[in-house]
mmCIF file of C-alpha atoms in Angstrom:
data_model
loop_
_atom_site.group_PDB
_atom_site.id
_atom_site.type_symbol
_atom_site.label_atom_id
_atom_site.label_comp_id
_atom_site.label_asym_id
_atom_site.label_seq_id
_atom_site.Cartn_x
_atom_site.Cartn_y
_atom_site.Cartn_z
ATOM 1 C CA UNK A 1 -61.122 171.169 -1.952
ATOM 2 C CA UNK A 2 -60.076 174.796 -2.231
ATOM 3 C CA UNK A 3 -62.262 177.380 -3.886
ATOM 4 C CA UNK A 4 -60.990 180.924 -4.215
ATOM 5 C CA UNK A 5 -62.564 183.714 -6.267
ATOM 6 C CA UNK A 6 -60.637 186.122 -8.392
ATOM 7 C CA UNK A 7 -61.263 189.758 -7.673
ATOM 8 C CA UNK A 8 -63.382 191.161 -10.464
ATOM 9 C CA UNK A 9 -65.015 194.379 -11.540
ATOM 10 C CA UNK A 10 -68.462 192.966 -10.872
ATOM 11 C CA UNK A 11 -67.480 191.374 -7.530
ATOM 12 C CA UNK A 12 -69.090 188.124 -8.638
ATOM 13 C CA UNK A 13 -66.346 186.065 -7.021
ATOM 14 C CA UNK A 14 -66.813 187.633 -3.602
ATOM 15 C CA UNK A 15 -70.609 187.397 -3.784
ATOM 16 C CA UNK A 16 -70.452 183.742 -4.854
ATOM 17 C CA UNK A 17 -68.032 182.944 -2.045
ATOM 18 C CA UNK A 18 -70.283 184.606 0.534
ATOM 19 C CA UNK A 19 -73.166 182.536 -0.831
ATOM 20 C CA UNK A 20 -71.136 179.322 -0.567
ATOM 21 C CA UNK A 21 -69.941 180.068 2.979
ATOM 22 C CA UNK A 22 -73.425 180.978 4.163
ATOM 23 C CA UNK A 23 -75.215 178.073 2.466
ATOM 24 C CA UNK A 24 -72.773 175.377 3.578
ATOM 25 C CA UNK A 25 -72.716 176.926 7.071
ATOM 26 C CA UNK A 26 -68.936 176.878 6.926
ATOM 27 C CA UNK A 27 -67.049 178.037 10.005
ATOM 28 C CA UNK A 28 -64.132 180.425 9.917
ATOM 29 C CA UNK A 29 -61.004 178.508 10.862
ATOM 30 C CA UNK A 30 -58.466 181.262 10.398
ATOM 31 C CA UNK A 31 -57.331 184.303 8.503
ATOM 32 C CA UNK A 32 -54.205 185.331 6.625
ATOM 33 C CA UNK A 33 -52.319 188.505 7.507
ATOM 34 C CA UNK A 34 -50.572 189.308 4.247
ATOM 35 C CA UNK A 35 -48.756 192.619 3.636
ATOM 36 C CA UNK A 36 -49.490 192.332 -0.082
ATOM 37 C CA UNK A 37 -53.244 192.769 0.446
ATOM 38 C CA UNK A 38 -54.800 196.144 1.026
ATOM 39 C CA UNK A 39 -56.013 196.262 4.658
ATOM 40 C CA UNK A 40 -59.747 196.361 5.306
ATOM 41 C CA UNK A 41 -62.121 195.450 8.112
ATOM 42 C CA UNK A 42 -65.890 195.138 8.371
ATOM 43 C CA UNK A 43 -68.755 193.692 10.340
ATOM 44 C CA UNK A 44 -69.574 189.989 10.445
ATOM 45 C CA UNK A 45 -70.842 189.136 6.961
ATOM 46 C CA UNK A 46 -72.954 186.158 7.992
ATOM 47 C CA UNK A 47 -74.393 186.670 11.490
ATOM 48 C CA UNK A 48 -77.524 188.805 12.073
ATOM 49 C CA UNK A 49 -76.507 189.354 15.695
ATOM 50 C CA UNK A 50 -73.163 190.927 16.678
ATOM 51 C CA UNK A 51 -70.747 188.222 17.844
ATOM 52 C CA UNK A 52 -67.660 190.390 18.090
ATOM 53 C CA UNK A 53 -66.232 188.807 14.926
ATOM 54 C CA UNK A 54 -64.892 191.104 12.215
ATOM 55 C CA UNK A 55 -64.544 190.414 8.514
ATOM 56 C CA UNK A 56 -60.904 190.620 7.376
ATOM 57 C CA UNK A 57 -59.181 190.836 3.963
ATOM 58 C CA UNK A 58 -58.342 187.124 3.583
ATOM 59 C CA UNK A 59 -60.192 184.428 5.517
ATOM 60 C CA UNK A 60 -60.366 180.623 5.474
ATOM 61 C CA UNK A 61 -63.597 178.708 6.087
ATOM 62 C CA UNK A 62 -64.244 174.997 6.519
ATOM 63 C CA UNK A 63 -67.389 172.965 5.877
ATOM 64 C CA UNK A 64 -66.695 169.507 7.291
ATOM 65 C CA UNK A 65 -69.933 167.838 6.063
ATOM 66 C CA UNK A 66 -69.075 168.850 2.499
ATOM 67 C CA UNK A 67 -65.298 168.236 2.791
ATOM 68 C CA UNK A 68 -64.839 171.773 1.543
ATOM 69 C CA UNK A 69 -62.370 174.525 2.383
ATOM 70 C CA UNK A 70 -63.094 178.013 1.119
ATOM 71 C CA UNK A 71 -60.929 181.122 1.026
ATOM 72 C CA UNK A 72 -62.584 184.535 0.810
ATOM 73 C CA UNK A 73 -60.486 187.440 -0.460
ATOM 74 C CA UNK A 74 -62.173 190.769 0.245
ATOM 75 C CA UNK A 75 -59.540 193.296 -0.810
ATOM 76 C CA UNK A 76 -57.293 193.586 -3.874
ATOM 77 C CA UNK A 77 -53.638 192.632 -4.077
ATOM 78 C CA UNK A 78 -51.083 195.428 -3.993
ATOM 79 C CA UNK A 79 -49.811 195.476 -7.564
ATOM 80 C CA UNK A 80 -46.063 195.363 -8.136
ATOM 81 C CA UNK A 81 -43.686 194.360 -10.925
ATOM 82 C CA UNK A 82 -41.150 191.581 -10.492
ATOM 83 C CA UNK A 83 -38.290 191.781 -12.983
ATOM 84 C CA UNK A 84 -36.311 188.551 -12.885
ATOM 85 C CA UNK A 85 -32.531 188.354 -12.847
ATOM 86 C CA UNK A 86 -32.778 185.314 -15.088
ATOM 87 C CA UNK A 87 -29.780 183.822 -16.840
ATOM 88 C CA UNK A 88 -29.433 183.745 -20.610
ATOM 89 C CA UNK A 89 -30.661 180.131 -20.749
ATOM 90 C CA UNK A 90 -33.873 180.986 -18.894
ATOM 91 C CA UNK A 91 -32.872 179.630 -15.469
ATOM 92 C CA UNK A 92 -33.232 181.695 -12.316
ATOM 93 C CA UNK A 93 -32.168 180.580 -8.839
ATOM 94 C CA UNK A 94 -34.841 182.653 -7.100
ATOM 95 C CA UNK A 95 -37.593 181.347 -9.379
ATOM 96 C CA UNK A 96 -36.456 177.789 -8.695
ATOM 97 C CA UNK A 97 -36.844 178.428 -4.961
ATOM 98 C CA UNK A 98 -40.448 179.469 -5.647
ATOM 99 C CA UNK A 99 -41.154 176.289 -7.584
ATOM 100 C CA UNK A 100 -40.324 177.189 -11.186
ATOM 101 C CA UNK A 101 -37.642 174.904 -12.612
ATOM 102 C CA UNK A 102 -37.111 176.829 -15.826
ATOM 103 C CA UNK A 103 -38.717 179.709 -17.693
ATOM 104 C CA UNK A 104 -39.661 177.636 -20.725
ATOM 105 C CA UNK A 105 -40.915 180.538 -22.824
ATOM 106 C CA UNK A 106 -37.840 182.696 -22.321
ATOM 107 C CA UNK A 107 -36.810 184.239 -25.614
ATOM 108 C CA UNK A 108 -35.397 187.786 -25.693
ATOM 109 C CA UNK A 109 -36.664 188.231 -29.260
ATOM 110 C CA UNK A 110 -40.301 187.755 -28.270
ATOM 111 C CA UNK A 111 -42.440 190.832 -27.780
ATOM 112 C CA UNK A 112 -43.476 189.767 -24.270
ATOM 113 C CA UNK A 113 -39.860 189.850 -23.060
ATOM 114 C CA UNK A 114 -39.199 193.104 -24.899
ATOM 115 C CA UNK A 115 -42.201 194.487 -23.031
ATOM 116 C CA UNK A 116 -40.574 193.640 -19.678
ATOM 117 C CA UNK A 117 -37.318 195.201 -20.839
ATOM 118 C CA UNK A 118 -39.238 198.351 -21.735
ATOM 119 C CA UNK A 119 -40.700 198.454 -18.223
ATOM 120 C CA UNK A 120 -37.269 197.966 -16.663
ATOM 121 C CA UNK A 121 -35.773 200.778 -18.738
ATOM 122 C CA UNK A 122 -38.622 203.122 -17.848
ATOM 123 C CA UNK A 123 -39.565 203.795 -21.464
ATOM 124 C CA UNK A 124 -43.070 204.822 -22.511
ATOM 125 C CA UNK A 125 -45.437 201.996 -23.424
ATOM 126 C CA UNK A 126 -47.216 202.254 -26.759
ATOM 127 C CA UNK A 127 -49.300 199.098 -26.581
ATOM 128 C CA UNK A 128 -51.360 197.911 -23.612
ATOM 129 C CA UNK A 129 -51.398 194.331 -24.964
ATOM 130 C CA UNK A 130 -47.938 193.911 -26.517
ATOM 131 C CA UNK A 131 -48.040 190.139 -26.917
ATOM 132 C CA UNK A 132 -51.724 189.494 -27.530
ATOM 133 C CA UNK A 133 -50.990 188.005 -30.952
ATOM 134 C CA UNK A 134 -48.446 185.553 -29.476
ATOM 135 C CA UNK A 135 -50.874 183.700 -27.202
ATOM 136 C CA UNK A 136 -50.897 179.937 -27.583
ATOM 137 C CA UNK A 137 -53.481 177.321 -26.678
ATOM 138 C CA UNK A 138 -52.462 177.106 -23.010
ATOM 139 C CA UNK A 139 -51.704 180.779 -22.561
ATOM 140 C CA UNK A 140 -53.875 183.344 -20.825
ATOM 141 C CA UNK A 141 -53.816 187.054 -20.180
ATOM 142 C CA UNK A 142 -51.276 187.623 -17.369
ATOM 143 C CA UNK A 143 -53.152 190.740 -16.220
ATOM 144 C CA UNK A 144 -56.157 188.720 -15.060
ATOM 145 C CA UNK A 145 -56.457 188.653 -11.257
ATOM 146 C CA UNK A 146 -56.113 184.879 -10.923
ATOM 147 C CA UNK A 147 -53.086 184.556 -13.220
ATOM 148 C CA UNK A 148 -50.335 184.772 -10.573
ATOM 149 C CA UNK A 149 -51.921 182.173 -8.291
ATOM 150 C CA UNK A 150 -52.710 179.943 -11.270
ATOM 151 C CA UNK A 151 -49.077 180.115 -12.428
ATOM 152 C CA UNK A 152 -47.818 179.292 -8.928
ATOM 153 C CA UNK A 153 -50.036 176.204 -8.725
ATOM 154 C CA UNK A 154 -48.896 175.033 -12.161
ATOM 155 C CA UNK A 155 -45.237 175.531 -11.228
ATOM 156 C CA UNK A 156 -45.678 173.383 -8.121
ATOM 157 C CA UNK A 157 -47.499 170.665 -10.062
ATOM 158 C CA UNK A 158 -50.829 171.186 -8.290
ATOM 159 C CA UNK A 159 -54.097 170.522 -10.068
ATOM 160 C CA UNK A 160 -56.204 173.650 -10.330
ATOM 161 C CA UNK A 161 -59.408 174.639 -12.117
ATOM 162 C CA UNK A 162 -60.469 178.236 -12.722
ATOM 163 C CA UNK A 163 -64.156 179.112 -13.082
ATOM 164 C CA UNK A 164 -64.791 182.333 -14.991
ATOM 165 C CA UNK A 165 -68.060 184.240 -15.194
ATOM 166 C CA UNK A 166 -68.583 186.971 -17.764
ATOM 167 C CA UNK A 167 -70.711 189.780 -16.366
ATOM 168 C CA UNK A 168 -71.438 193.484 -16.490
ATOM 169 C CA UNK A 169 -70.961 196.121 -13.824
ATOM 170 C CA UNK A 170 -73.947 196.607 -11.533
ATOM 171 C CA UNK A 171 -76.151 194.205 -9.602
ATOM 172 C CA UNK A 172 -74.345 190.866 -9.938
ATOM 173 C CA UNK A 173 -76.380 188.792 -7.500
ATOM 174 C CA UNK A 174 -77.781 186.538 -10.228
ATOM 175 C CA UNK A 175 -74.278 186.110 -11.656
ATOM 176 C CA UNK A 176 -73.133 185.040 -8.189
ATOM 177 C CA UNK A 177 -75.831 182.356 -8.117
ATOM 178 C CA UNK A 178 -74.686 181.066 -11.515
ATOM 179 C CA UNK A 179 -71.034 180.944 -10.442
ATOM 180 C CA UNK A 180 -71.849 179.230 -7.135
ATOM 181 C CA UNK A 181 -74.025 176.677 -8.942
ATOM 182 C CA UNK A 182 -71.199 175.980 -11.387
ATOM 183 C CA UNK A 183 -68.786 175.490 -8.471
ATOM 184 C CA UNK A 184 -71.180 173.062 -6.790
ATOM 185 C CA UNK A 185 -71.548 171.100 -10.017
ATOM 186 C CA UNK A 186 -67.766 170.886 -10.360
ATOM 187 C CA UNK A 187 -67.394 169.732 -6.742
ATOM 188 C CA UNK A 188 -70.267 167.266 -6.910
ATOM 189 C CA UNK A 189 -72.377 169.152 -4.363
ATOM 190 C CA UNK A 190 -76.140 169.643 -4.503
ATOM 191 C CA UNK A 191 -77.427 173.037 -3.311
ATOM 192 C CA UNK A 192 -80.775 171.405 -2.514
ATOM 193 C CA UNK A 193 -79.052 169.741 0.455
ATOM 194 C CA UNK A 194 -78.012 173.054 1.991
ATOM 195 C CA UNK A 195 -81.435 173.702 3.613
ATOM 196 C CA UNK A 196 -81.267 177.428 3.010
ATOM 197 C CA UNK A 197 -83.931 180.110 2.935
ATOM 198 C CA UNK A 198 -84.394 179.918 -0.830
ATOM 199 C CA UNK A 199 -86.390 177.299 -2.728
ATOM 200 C CA UNK A 200 -83.254 175.789 -4.257
ATOM 201 C CA UNK A 201 -81.426 175.418 -0.945
ATOM 202 C CA UNK A 202 -79.283 178.543 -1.013
ATOM 203 C CA UNK A 203 -78.943 180.563 2.187
ATOM 204 C CA UNK A 204 -78.756 184.264 1.374
ATOM 205 C CA UNK A 205 -75.835 185.882 3.271
ATOM 206 C CA UNK A 206 -76.781 188.536 5.761
ATOM 207 C CA UNK A 207 -74.285 190.910 4.161
ATOM 208 C CA UNK A 208 -76.368 190.952 0.975
ATOM 209 C CA UNK A 209 -79.055 193.006 2.710
ATOM 210 C CA UNK A 210 -76.947 196.122 2.243
ATOM 211 C CA UNK A 211 -74.514 195.089 -0.480
ATOM 212 C CA UNK A 212 -75.855 197.706 -2.915
ATOM 213 C CA UNK A 213 -77.163 200.130 -0.314
ATOM 214 C CA UNK A 214 -80.792 200.841 0.580
ATOM 215 C CA UNK A 215 -83.447 200.555 -2.146
ATOM 216 C CA UNK A 216 -84.465 203.778 -3.915
ATOM 217 C CA UNK A 217 -87.348 205.828 -2.594
ATOM 218 C CA UNK A 218 -90.358 204.734 -4.680
ATOM 219 C CA UNK A 219 -91.824 208.234 -4.404
ATOM 220 C CA UNK A 220 -89.326 209.463 -6.993
ATOM 221 C CA UNK A 221 -90.951 207.338 -9.703
#
């Protein structure tokens, strides 16, 4: 199983992934060096004692007892625009190499395609959501962080499930617990079997000790 969080304003995905890695005692089996991720480096997120292991932008972890593979993305993707050289019938040789057989929704009269043409021509944009009213049952907002990966999986015929957690900016630790619990329920795992340092089996990641900085000085209250 593969579980990957989408980068979010509240960082719930990253916090939930750290909680899953720590609680399942997953081991890092590799990392991905991708030029399309902003570079970052940090201390070991899970070990209280220095082991000479650094945290990198995109890492893979494996928990053999739970038959679970987890991917932690710590930095955002470098945003770019890809303007296809598609043919008039919606086919594109390069897209087919990536797994897309045909751009089914291609229609130059639709506002979404006019929006791309506007970008290509360098004209000013007057609407941040130009095709919001054209969404269908299986559509989703393409600006969401998981959309590109979700589209790639669909194009290749892979089964994929996205878990979304609505939250506010600020302390999202409780939201991370809710998202991790939802992931465990989906995967058929029981957190009570993790033998963590919490009553429900969760093992709090060491990195959480300073995730929001030191606590405020109580003398100011």
